[in-house]
Amino acid sequence: MGGGVDLVTERSDSRVTLLPAGGPNSIAASIGIVGDEWTLWIVEMALQQGFTQYNEWLRAGPISSSVLTARLARLVEADVFERAPYNSRPPRNDYHLTTRGRQLWPILISMWAWEETWVDDPDNRLPQMRHTECGQVFSPVHVCAACDKPTTIHDVRAAFGPSGSWPRSIPAASTRRRSHSGTRPPELVEQTMALIGNRWSTAMIGAAFMGARRFGEFEAWMGAPPTIVAERLRTFCEIGVLTPSPNPTRPDWSIYALTEKGGSFYPVTALVLDWGERWFQSPEGPALLMTHVECGNAFHPRLQCSACGQRLRGHAVQVVRAGDAVAAVRGGNGRPLRQGFQGPRKRRTPGG
């Protein structure tokens, strides 16, 4: 899975994790967790279907036992899930989302919305989202928590904070790992993973959002070998996130500008970083300082319903899978579908 982070405090359902001084910061911690397809799928199934049992995930998707075991272990280590033993012979555990795990839902629906809008894929199996308070299918609108005004990348000013730097912000080994069979999660976020599912991709999209435009700027800010920078730039241009143009001072060189598609990925990034800063904190202080230019307050992203303008709450977001006429009523395994992104089901009694 994504790059590991040493966790040095005792974990609890409501306390943050204190990261080691001088080590990977909250950006590295959050990307190391979120930048993995199977991790997102495991969390989604827990949020939306209420999965808590190992075999539920194993039956629901083409995930291997080894991949599922590794992901769940890492998610417990990161305090996204907690284990709850319910049987001793043989040993059996349930896996329950913690508060920080349940708060991943805005990231998931923002990824789906970006892929739905910008990725032309005839095999798209992404779900739709219904706001149960107004009854409408919606797209999430990215707003400032302080003033509720819609925001884009152009409305937010960002700078590294006391624990922020490029070396500290890159996950140590964040790269996509799949089962040996090469299978994929049932609902794909293919291009999202191209942007955050690899440590150098993560660094590049961050550098682009922070203003890098020239090859040398990407190389210096990412700390990556030139061959890696060139390969990532080529990939980003191919999927339409960056666009090259001749450098006015060196026509044989290029400058790389964010496209509208690339800029529209900013809400996903902002939500990931905000979640990471909430739950993983360095003793020196924040990794990134974001300010909403219009209202002048510290920027924290929130989501509104595009249909009614209300602030979205996890319990009022209902996932509706395309092509499934009864998806809003029953889950794929035949049991009633949970109403929105809620907490875990009632826990077992140990020994039960």
CSV table of C-alpha atoms in Angstrom, one decimal:
chain,number,residue,atom,x,y,z
A,1,MET,CA,0.0,0.0,0.0
A,2,GLY,CA,1.0,3.7,0.3
A,3,GLY,CA,4.1,4.8,2.0
A,4,GLY,CA,4.3,3.9,5.7
A,5,VAL,CA,4.4,6.5,8.4
A,6,ASP,CA,5.7,5.8,11.9
A,7,LEU,CA,2.9,6.4,14.4
A,8,VAL,CA,4.3,7.4,17.8
A,9,THR,CA,1.2,8.1,19.9
A,10,GLU,CA,-1.4,5.8,21.3
A,11,ARG,CA,-4.5,5.8,19.0
A,12,SER,CA,-8.0,6.6,19.9
A,13,ASP,CA,-11.2,7.2,18.0
A,14,SER,CA,-11.1,10.9,18.6
A,15,ARG,CA,-7.5,11.9,19.0
A,16,VAL,CA,-5.0,12.8,16.4
A,17,THR,CA,-1.8,10.9,15.6
A,18,LEU,CA,1.4,12.8,16.4
A,19,LEU,CA,4.0,12.2,13.7
A,20,PRO,CA,7.7,12.1,14.5
A,21,ALA,CA,9.6,15.4,14.5
A,22,GLY,CA,11.4,16.0,11.2
A,23,GLY,CA,9.8,13.0,9.5
A,24,PRO,CA,7.0,12.6,7.0
A,25,ASN,CA,4.3,15.2,7.5
A,26,SER,CA,0.5,15.1,7.2
A,27,ILE,CA,0.7,15.4,3.4
A,28,ALA,CA,2.8,12.3,3.2
A,29,ALA,CA,0.6,10.5,5.7
A,30,SER,CA,-2.7,11.3,3.9
A,31,ILE,CA,-1.4,10.5,0.4
A,32,GLY,CA,0.2,7.3,1.6
A,33,ILE,CA,-3.3,6.2,2.8
A,34,VAL,CA,-5.6,7.6,0.1
A,35,GLY,CA,-3.4,7.0,-2.9
A,36,ASP,CA,-4.4,3.3,-3.3
A,37,GLU,CA,-7.3,1.9,-5.2
A,38,TRP,CA,-8.0,-1.1,-3.0
A,39,THR,CA,-7.8,1.0,0.1
A,40,LEU,CA,-10.4,3.4,-1.2
A,41,TRP,CA,-12.6,0.4,-2.2
A,42,ILE,CA,-12.3,-1.2,1.3
A,43,VAL,CA,-13.2,2.1,3.0
A,44,GLU,CA,-16.1,2.7,0.5
A,45,MET,CA,-17.6,-0.8,1.3
A,46,ALA,CA,-17.4,-0.1,5.0
A,47,LEU,CA,-18.9,3.4,4.7
A,48,GLN,CA,-21.7,2.5,2.3
A,49,GLN,CA,-22.5,-1.1,2.8
A,50,GLY,CA,-21.5,-1.4,6.4
A,51,PHE,CA,-18.9,-4.1,5.9
A,52,THR,CA,-17.0,-5.1,9.0
A,53,GLN,CA,-16.1,-8.8,8.4
A,54,TYR,CA,-13.1,-10.0,6.4
A,55,ASN,CA,-15.2,-12.4,4.3
A,56,GLU,CA,-17.6,-9.6,3.3
A,57,TRP,CA,-14.9,-7.7,1.4
A,58,LEU,CA,-13.4,-11.0,0.0
A,59,ARG,CA,-16.8,-12.0,-1.4
A,60,ALA,CA,-17.7,-8.5,-2.7
A,61,GLY,CA,-14.8,-7.8,-5.1
A,62,PRO,CA,-12.0,-9.5,-7.0
A,63,ILE,CA,-9.5,-8.8,-4.2
A,64,SER,CA,-7.0,-11.5,-3.1
A,65,SER,CA,-6.7,-12.6,0.5
A,66,SER,CA,-3.1,-11.3,0.7
A,67,VAL,CA,-4.0,-7.9,-0.6
A,68,LEU,CA,-7.0,-7.6,1.7
A,69,THR,CA,-5.0,-8.7,4.7
A,70,ALA,CA,-2.2,-6.2,4.0
A,71,ARG,CA,-4.6,-3.3,3.4
A,72,LEU,CA,-6.6,-3.9,6.6
A,73,ALA,CA,-3.5,-4.2,8.7
A,74,ARG,CA,-2.2,-0.9,7.4
A,75,LEU,CA,-5.6,0.8,7.9
A,76,VAL,CA,-5.7,-0.4,11.5
A,77,GLU,CA,-2.2,0.9,12.0
A,78,ALA,CA,-3.3,4.3,10.6
A,79,ASP,CA,-6.3,4.2,12.9
A,80,VAL,CA,-8.8,4.3,9.9
A,81,PHE,CA,-10.2,1.0,11.2
A,82,GLU,CA,-10.0,-0.6,14.6
A,83,ARG,CA,-10.1,-4.4,15.2
A,84,ALA,CA,-12.8,-5.8,17.5
A,85,PRO,CA,-12.1,-9.5,18.4
A,86,TYR,CA,-15.3,-11.5,18.5
A,87,ASN,CA,-14.1,-15.1,18.5
A,88,SER,CA,-11.0,-16.6,20.1
A,89,ARG,CA,-11.1,-20.2,18.7
A,90,PRO,CA,-10.3,-19.7,15.9
A,91,PRO,CA,-9.4,-16.0,16.3
A,92,ARG,CA,-11.8,-13.7,14.4
A,93,ASN,CA,-12.0,-9.9,14.2
A,94,ASP,CA,-14.5,-7.4,13.0
A,95,TYR,CA,-13.1,-4.2,11.5
A,96,HIS,CA,-14.9,-1.0,12.4
A,97,LEU,CA,-14.3,2.5,10.9
A,98,THR,CA,-13.0,5.0,13.4
A,99,THR,CA,-14.1,8.7,13.3
A,100,ARG,CA,-11.2,9.5,10.9
A,101,GLY,CA,-12.2,6.6,8.7
A,102,ARG,CA,-15.8,7.8,8.4
A,103,GLN,CA,-14.6,11.2,7.5
A,104,LEU,CA,-13.1,10.0,4.3
A,105,TRP,CA,-16.4,10.1,2.5
A,106,PRO,CA,-16.0,13.6,1.0
A,107,ILE,CA,-12.8,12.5,-0.7
A,108,LEU,CA,-14.5,9.5,-2.2
A,109,ILE,CA,-17.4,11.4,-3.7
A,110,SER,CA,-15.2,14.1,-5.0
A,111,MET,CA,-13.0,11.6,-6.8
A,112,TRP,CA,-16.1,10.0,-8.4
A,113,ALA,CA,-17.4,13.4,-9.4
A,114,TRP,CA,-14.1,14.4,-11.1
A,115,GLU,CA,-13.8,11.1,-13.0
A,116,GLU,CA,-17.5,11.4,-14.0
A,117,THR,CA,-16.9,14.9,-15.4
A,118,TRP,CA,-13.5,14.6,-17.0
A,119,VAL,CA,-12.8,10.9,-17.9
A,120,ASP,CA,-14.5,9.7,-21.1
A,121,ASP,CA,-14.8,6.0,-20.4
A,122,PRO,CA,-17.6,3.9,-22.0
A,123,ASP,CA,-17.0,1.3,-19.3
A,124,ASN,CA,-17.5,3.8,-16.5
A,125,ARG,CA,-19.1,2.1,-13.5
A,126,LEU,CA,-19.0,5.0,-11.1
A,127,PRO,CA,-22.0,5.5,-8.9
A,128,GLN,CA,-24.3,8.4,-8.8
A,129,MET,CA,-25.0,10.3,-5.6
A,130,ARG,CA,-28.4,11.3,-4.3
A,131,HIS,CA,-28.9,13.9,-1.5
A,132,THR,CA,-31.6,12.4,0.6
A,133,GLU,CA,-32.6,15.8,2.1
A,134,CYS,CA,-33.7,17.2,-1.2
A,135,GLY,CA,-34.1,13.9,-3.1
A,136,GLN,CA,-31.9,15.0,-6.1
A,137,VAL,CA,-29.0,13.4,-7.8
A,138,PHE,CA,-26.1,15.9,-7.3
A,139,SER,CA,-22.5,16.8,-7.9
A,140,PRO,CA,-20.6,18.0,-4.9
A,141,VAL,CA,-19.8,21.8,-4.9
A,142,HIS,CA,-16.5,22.7,-3.3
A,143,VAL,CA,-16.9,25.6,-0.9
A,144,CYS,CA,-15.0,27.5,1.8
A,145,ALA,CA,-16.0,26.3,5.3
A,146,ALA,CA,-15.7,29.9,6.7
A,147,CYS,CA,-17.9,31.7,4.1
A,148,ASP,CA,-19.7,29.0,2.1
A,149,LYS,CA,-18.5,30.5,-1.2
A,150,PRO,CA,-17.7,28.1,-4.0
A,151,THR,CA,-13.9,27.9,-4.5
A,152,THR,CA,-11.5,26.8,-7.2
A,153,ILE,CA,-7.8,26.5,-7.3
A,154,HIS,CA,-7.6,30.2,-8.3
A,155,ASP,CA,-9.4,31.3,-5.1
A,156,VAL,CA,-7.0,29.7,-2.6
A,157,ARG,CA,-3.5,30.8,-1.7
A,158,ALA,CA,-1.2,28.0,-0.4
A,159,ALA,CA,2.3,27.9,1.2
A,160,PHE,CA,4.3,25.4,3.1
A,161,GLY,CA,3.8,25.6,6.9
A,162,PRO,CA,6.4,24.8,9.6
A,163,SER,CA,6.5,21.1,8.8
A,164,GLY,CA,6.1,21.6,5.1
A,165,SER,CA,8.8,20.8,2.5
A,166,TRP,CA,8.9,18.7,-0.6
A,167,PRO,CA,11.1,15.9,0.9
A,168,ARG,CA,8.8,15.6,4.0
A,169,SER,CA,5.6,15.7,1.9
A,170,ILE,CA,6.3,12.8,-0.5
A,171,PRO,CA,5.2,9.3,0.8
A,172,ALA,CA,8.3,7.1,1.2
A,173,ALA,CA,6.9,4.3,-1.1
A,174,SER,CA,3.5,5.4,-2.3
A,175,THR,CA,2.9,3.4,-5.4
A,176,ARG,CA,-0.1,1.3,-6.6
A,177,ARG,CA,0.2,-2.3,-5.7
A,178,ARG,CA,-2.4,-4.8,-7.1
A,179,SER,CA,-3.1,-8.4,-6.5
A,180,HIS,CA,-1.0,-10.8,-8.5
A,181,SER,CA,-3.9,-11.5,-10.8
A,182,GLY,CA,-3.9,-7.8,-11.9
A,183,THR,CA,-7.5,-7.4,-10.9
A,184,ARG,CA,-9.0,-4.0,-10.1
A,185,PRO,CA,-11.7,-2.7,-7.8
A,186,PRO,CA,-15.2,-2.9,-9.2
A,187,GLU,CA,-15.5,1.0,-9.3
A,188,LEU,CA,-12.5,2.6,-10.9
A,189,VAL,CA,-10.8,5.9,-10.4
A,190,GLU,CA,-8.2,5.2,-13.0
A,191,GLN,CA,-7.0,8.8,-13.7
A,192,THR,CA,-7.3,9.8,-10.1
A,193,MET,CA,-4.8,7.1,-9.3
A,194,ALA,CA,-2.6,8.4,-12.1
A,195,LEU,CA,-2.4,11.6,-10.2
A,196,ILE,CA,-2.0,10.5,-6.6
A,197,GLY,CA,-1.3,6.7,-6.8
A,198,ASN,CA,2.5,7.1,-7.3
A,199,ARG,CA,4.9,9.1,-5.1
A,200,TRP,CA,6.3,11.1,-8.1
A,201,SER,CA,2.8,11.7,-9.5
A,202,THR,CA,1.7,13.1,-6.1
A,203,ALA,CA,4.7,15.4,-6.0
A,204,MET,CA,4.1,16.6,-9.6
A,205,ILE,CA,0.4,17.5,-9.1
A,206,GLY,CA,1.4,19.3,-5.9
A,207,ALA,CA,4.2,21.2,-7.7
A,208,ALA,CA,1.8,22.1,-10.5
A,209,PHE,CA,-0.8,23.4,-8.0
A,210,MET,CA,2.0,25.4,-6.2
A,211,GLY,CA,3.0,27.1,-9.5
A,212,ALA,CA,5.7,24.9,-11.2
A,213,ARG,CA,5.6,25.4,-15.0
A,214,ARG,CA,9.1,24.6,-16.3
A,215,PHE,CA,10.9,21.2,-16.4
A,216,GLY,CA,13.6,22.5,-14.1
A,217,GLU,CA,11.0,23.7,-11.6
A,218,PHE,CA,9.4,20.3,-11.4
A,219,GLU,CA,12.7,18.6,-11.2
A,220,ALA,CA,13.9,20.9,-8.3
A,221,TRP,CA,10.7,20.8,-6.4
A,222,MET,CA,10.1,17.1,-6.7
A,223,GLY,CA,13.6,16.0,-6.1
A,224,ALA,CA,13.2,13.4,-8.8
A,225,PRO,CA,15.6,12.2,-11.5
A,226,PRO,CA,15.1,13.9,-14.9
A,227,THR,CA,13.9,10.6,-16.5
A,228,ILE,CA,11.1,10.3,-13.9
A,229,VAL,CA,10.1,14.0,-14.3
A,230,ALA,CA,9.9,13.5,-18.1
A,231,GLU,CA,7.8,10.4,-17.9
A,232,ARG,CA,5.4,11.9,-15.4
A,233,LEU,CA,5.0,15.1,-17.5
A,234,ARG,CA,4.3,12.9,-20.6
A,235,THR,CA,1.6,11.0,-18.7
A,236,PHE,CA,0.0,14.2,-17.3
A,237,CYS,CA,-0.1,15.7,-20.8
A,238,GLU,CA,-1.5,12.5,-22.3
A,239,ILE,CA,-4.5,12.5,-19.9
A,240,GLY,CA,-5.0,16.2,-20.3
A,241,VAL,CA,-4.1,17.5,-16.9
A,242,LEU,CA,-1.2,19.5,-18.2
A,243,THR,CA,-0.7,21.1,-21.6
A,244,PRO,CA,2.7,21.9,-23.1
A,245,SER,CA,3.6,25.1,-25.0
A,246,PRO,CA,6.9,26.5,-26.3
A,247,ASN,CA,9.0,28.4,-23.7
A,248,PRO,CA,9.2,32.0,-24.9
A,249,THR,CA,12.9,32.2,-23.9
A,250,ARG,CA,13.8,28.8,-25.2
A,251,PRO,CA,11.4,27.7,-28.0
A,252,ASP,CA,13.0,24.2,-28.1
A,253,TRP,CA,11.9,23.8,-24.4
A,254,SER,CA,8.3,23.6,-23.1
A,255,ILE,CA,6.4,25.1,-20.3
A,256,TYR,CA,3.5,23.2,-18.7
A,257,ALA,CA,0.2,24.8,-17.7
A,258,LEU,CA,-2.6,23.2,-15.8
A,259,THR,CA,-5.6,22.6,-18.0
A,260,GLU,CA,-9.2,23.2,-16.8
A,261,LYS,CA,-9.3,19.4,-16.2
A,262,GLY,CA,-6.2,19.6,-14.1
A,263,GLY,CA,-7.3,22.6,-12.1
A,264,SER,CA,-10.6,20.9,-11.5
A,265,PHE,CA,-8.8,18.1,-9.6
A,266,TYR,CA,-7.9,20.6,-6.9
A,267,PRO,CA,-11.0,19.9,-4.6
A,268,VAL,CA,-9.8,16.2,-4.3
A,269,THR,CA,-6.4,17.3,-3.3
A,270,ALA,CA,-7.6,20.0,-0.9
A,271,LEU,CA,-9.9,17.5,0.8
A,272,VAL,CA,-7.1,14.9,1.2
A,273,LEU,CA,-4.8,17.5,2.6
A,274,ASP,CA,-7.4,18.9,5.0
A,275,TRP,CA,-8.3,15.4,6.2
A,276,GLY,CA,-4.6,14.6,6.7
A,277,GLU,CA,-3.9,17.8,8.7
A,278,ARG,CA,-6.9,17.1,10.9
A,279,TRP,CA,-5.7,13.6,11.9
A,280,PHE,CA,-1.9,13.5,11.4
A,281,GLN,CA,0.0,16.3,13.0
A,282,SER,CA,3.7,17.1,13.2
A,283,PRO,CA,5.0,18.7,16.4
A,284,GLU,CA,6.5,21.7,14.4
A,285,GLY,CA,3.0,22.7,13.1
A,286,PRO,CA,1.0,22.4,9.9
A,287,ALA,CA,2.5,21.1,6.7
A,288,LEU,CA,0.5,23.4,4.5
A,289,LEU,CA,-1.2,26.8,5.1
A,290,MET,CA,-4.2,27.6,2.8
A,291,THR,CA,-6.0,30.9,2.8
A,292,HIS,CA,-9.3,31.7,1.0
A,293,VAL,CA,-8.4,34.9,-0.8
A,294,GLU,CA,-12.0,36.3,-0.9
A,295,CYS,CA,-12.8,36.1,2.8
A,296,GLY,CA,-9.2,36.1,4.1
A,297,ASN,CA,-9.8,33.1,6.5
A,298,ALA,CA,-7.8,29.9,6.7
A,299,PHE,CA,-9.2,27.7,4.0
A,300,HIS,CA,-10.9,24.4,4.9
A,301,PRO,CA,-12.9,22.7,2.2
A,302,ARG,CA,-16.5,21.6,2.6
A,303,LEU,CA,-19.0,20.2,0.1
A,304,GLN,CA,-22.5,21.5,-0.8
A,305,CYS,CA,-25.3,19.8,-2.8
A,306,SER,CA,-25.4,21.2,-6.4
A,307,ALA,CA,-29.2,20.8,-6.4
A,308,CYS,CA,-30.3,22.5,-3.3
A,309,GLY,CA,-27.2,24.3,-2.0
A,310,GLN,CA,-27.2,22.7,1.5
A,311,ARG,CA,-24.0,21.6,3.2
A,312,LEU,CA,-23.6,17.9,2.6
A,313,ARG,CA,-23.5,15.5,5.6
A,314,GLY,CA,-22.4,11.9,5.3
A,315,HIS,CA,-25.6,10.4,6.5
A,316,ALA,CA,-27.6,12.2,3.8
A,317,VAL,CA,-25.4,11.1,0.8
A,318,GLN,CA,-26.9,8.0,-0.9
A,319,VAL,CA,-24.9,6.1,-3.4
A,320,VAL,CA,-26.9,4.9,-6.5
A,321,ARG,CA,-25.0,2.5,-8.8
A,322,ALA,CA,-25.7,3.0,-12.5
A,323,GLY,CA,-27.8,0.3,-14.2
A,324,ASP,CA,-29.1,-1.0,-10.9
A,325,ALA,CA,-32.7,0.0,-10.6
A,326,VAL,CA,-33.0,-1.2,-7.0
A,327,ALA,CA,-29.6,0.0,-5.8
A,328,ALA,CA,-31.1,2.8,-3.7
A,329,VAL,CA,-33.1,0.2,-1.8
A,330,ARG,CA,-30.9,-3.0,-1.7
A,331,GLY,CA,-27.2,-3.6,-1.7
A,332,GLY,CA,-25.4,-5.9,-4.2
A,333,ASN,CA,-25.5,-8.8,-1.6
A,334,GLY,CA,-29.3,-8.6,-1.3
A,335,ARG,CA,-29.5,-6.9,2.1
A,336,PRO,CA,-30.9,-3.4,2.6
A,337,LEU,CA,-28.5,-0.7,1.5
A,338,ARG,CA,-27.4,1.7,4.2
A,339,GLN,CA,-28.9,5.2,4.0
A,340,GLY,CA,-25.8,7.2,3.2
A,341,PHE,CA,-22.3,7.1,4.6
A,342,GLN,CA,-22.9,6.1,8.2
A,343,GLY,CA,-21.0,4.5,11.0
A,344,PRO,CA,-20.5,0.8,11.4
A,345,ARG,CA,-23.1,-1.8,12.2
A,346,LYS,CA,-23.7,-2.9,15.8
A,347,ARG,CA,-20.7,-4.6,17.1
A,348,ARG,CA,-20.6,-8.2,18.0
A,349,THR,CA,-20.3,-9.5,21.6
A,350,PRO,CA,-16.8,-11.1,22.1
A,351,GLY,CA,-17.1,-14.8,21.8
A,352,GLY,CA,-20.3,-14.5,19.7
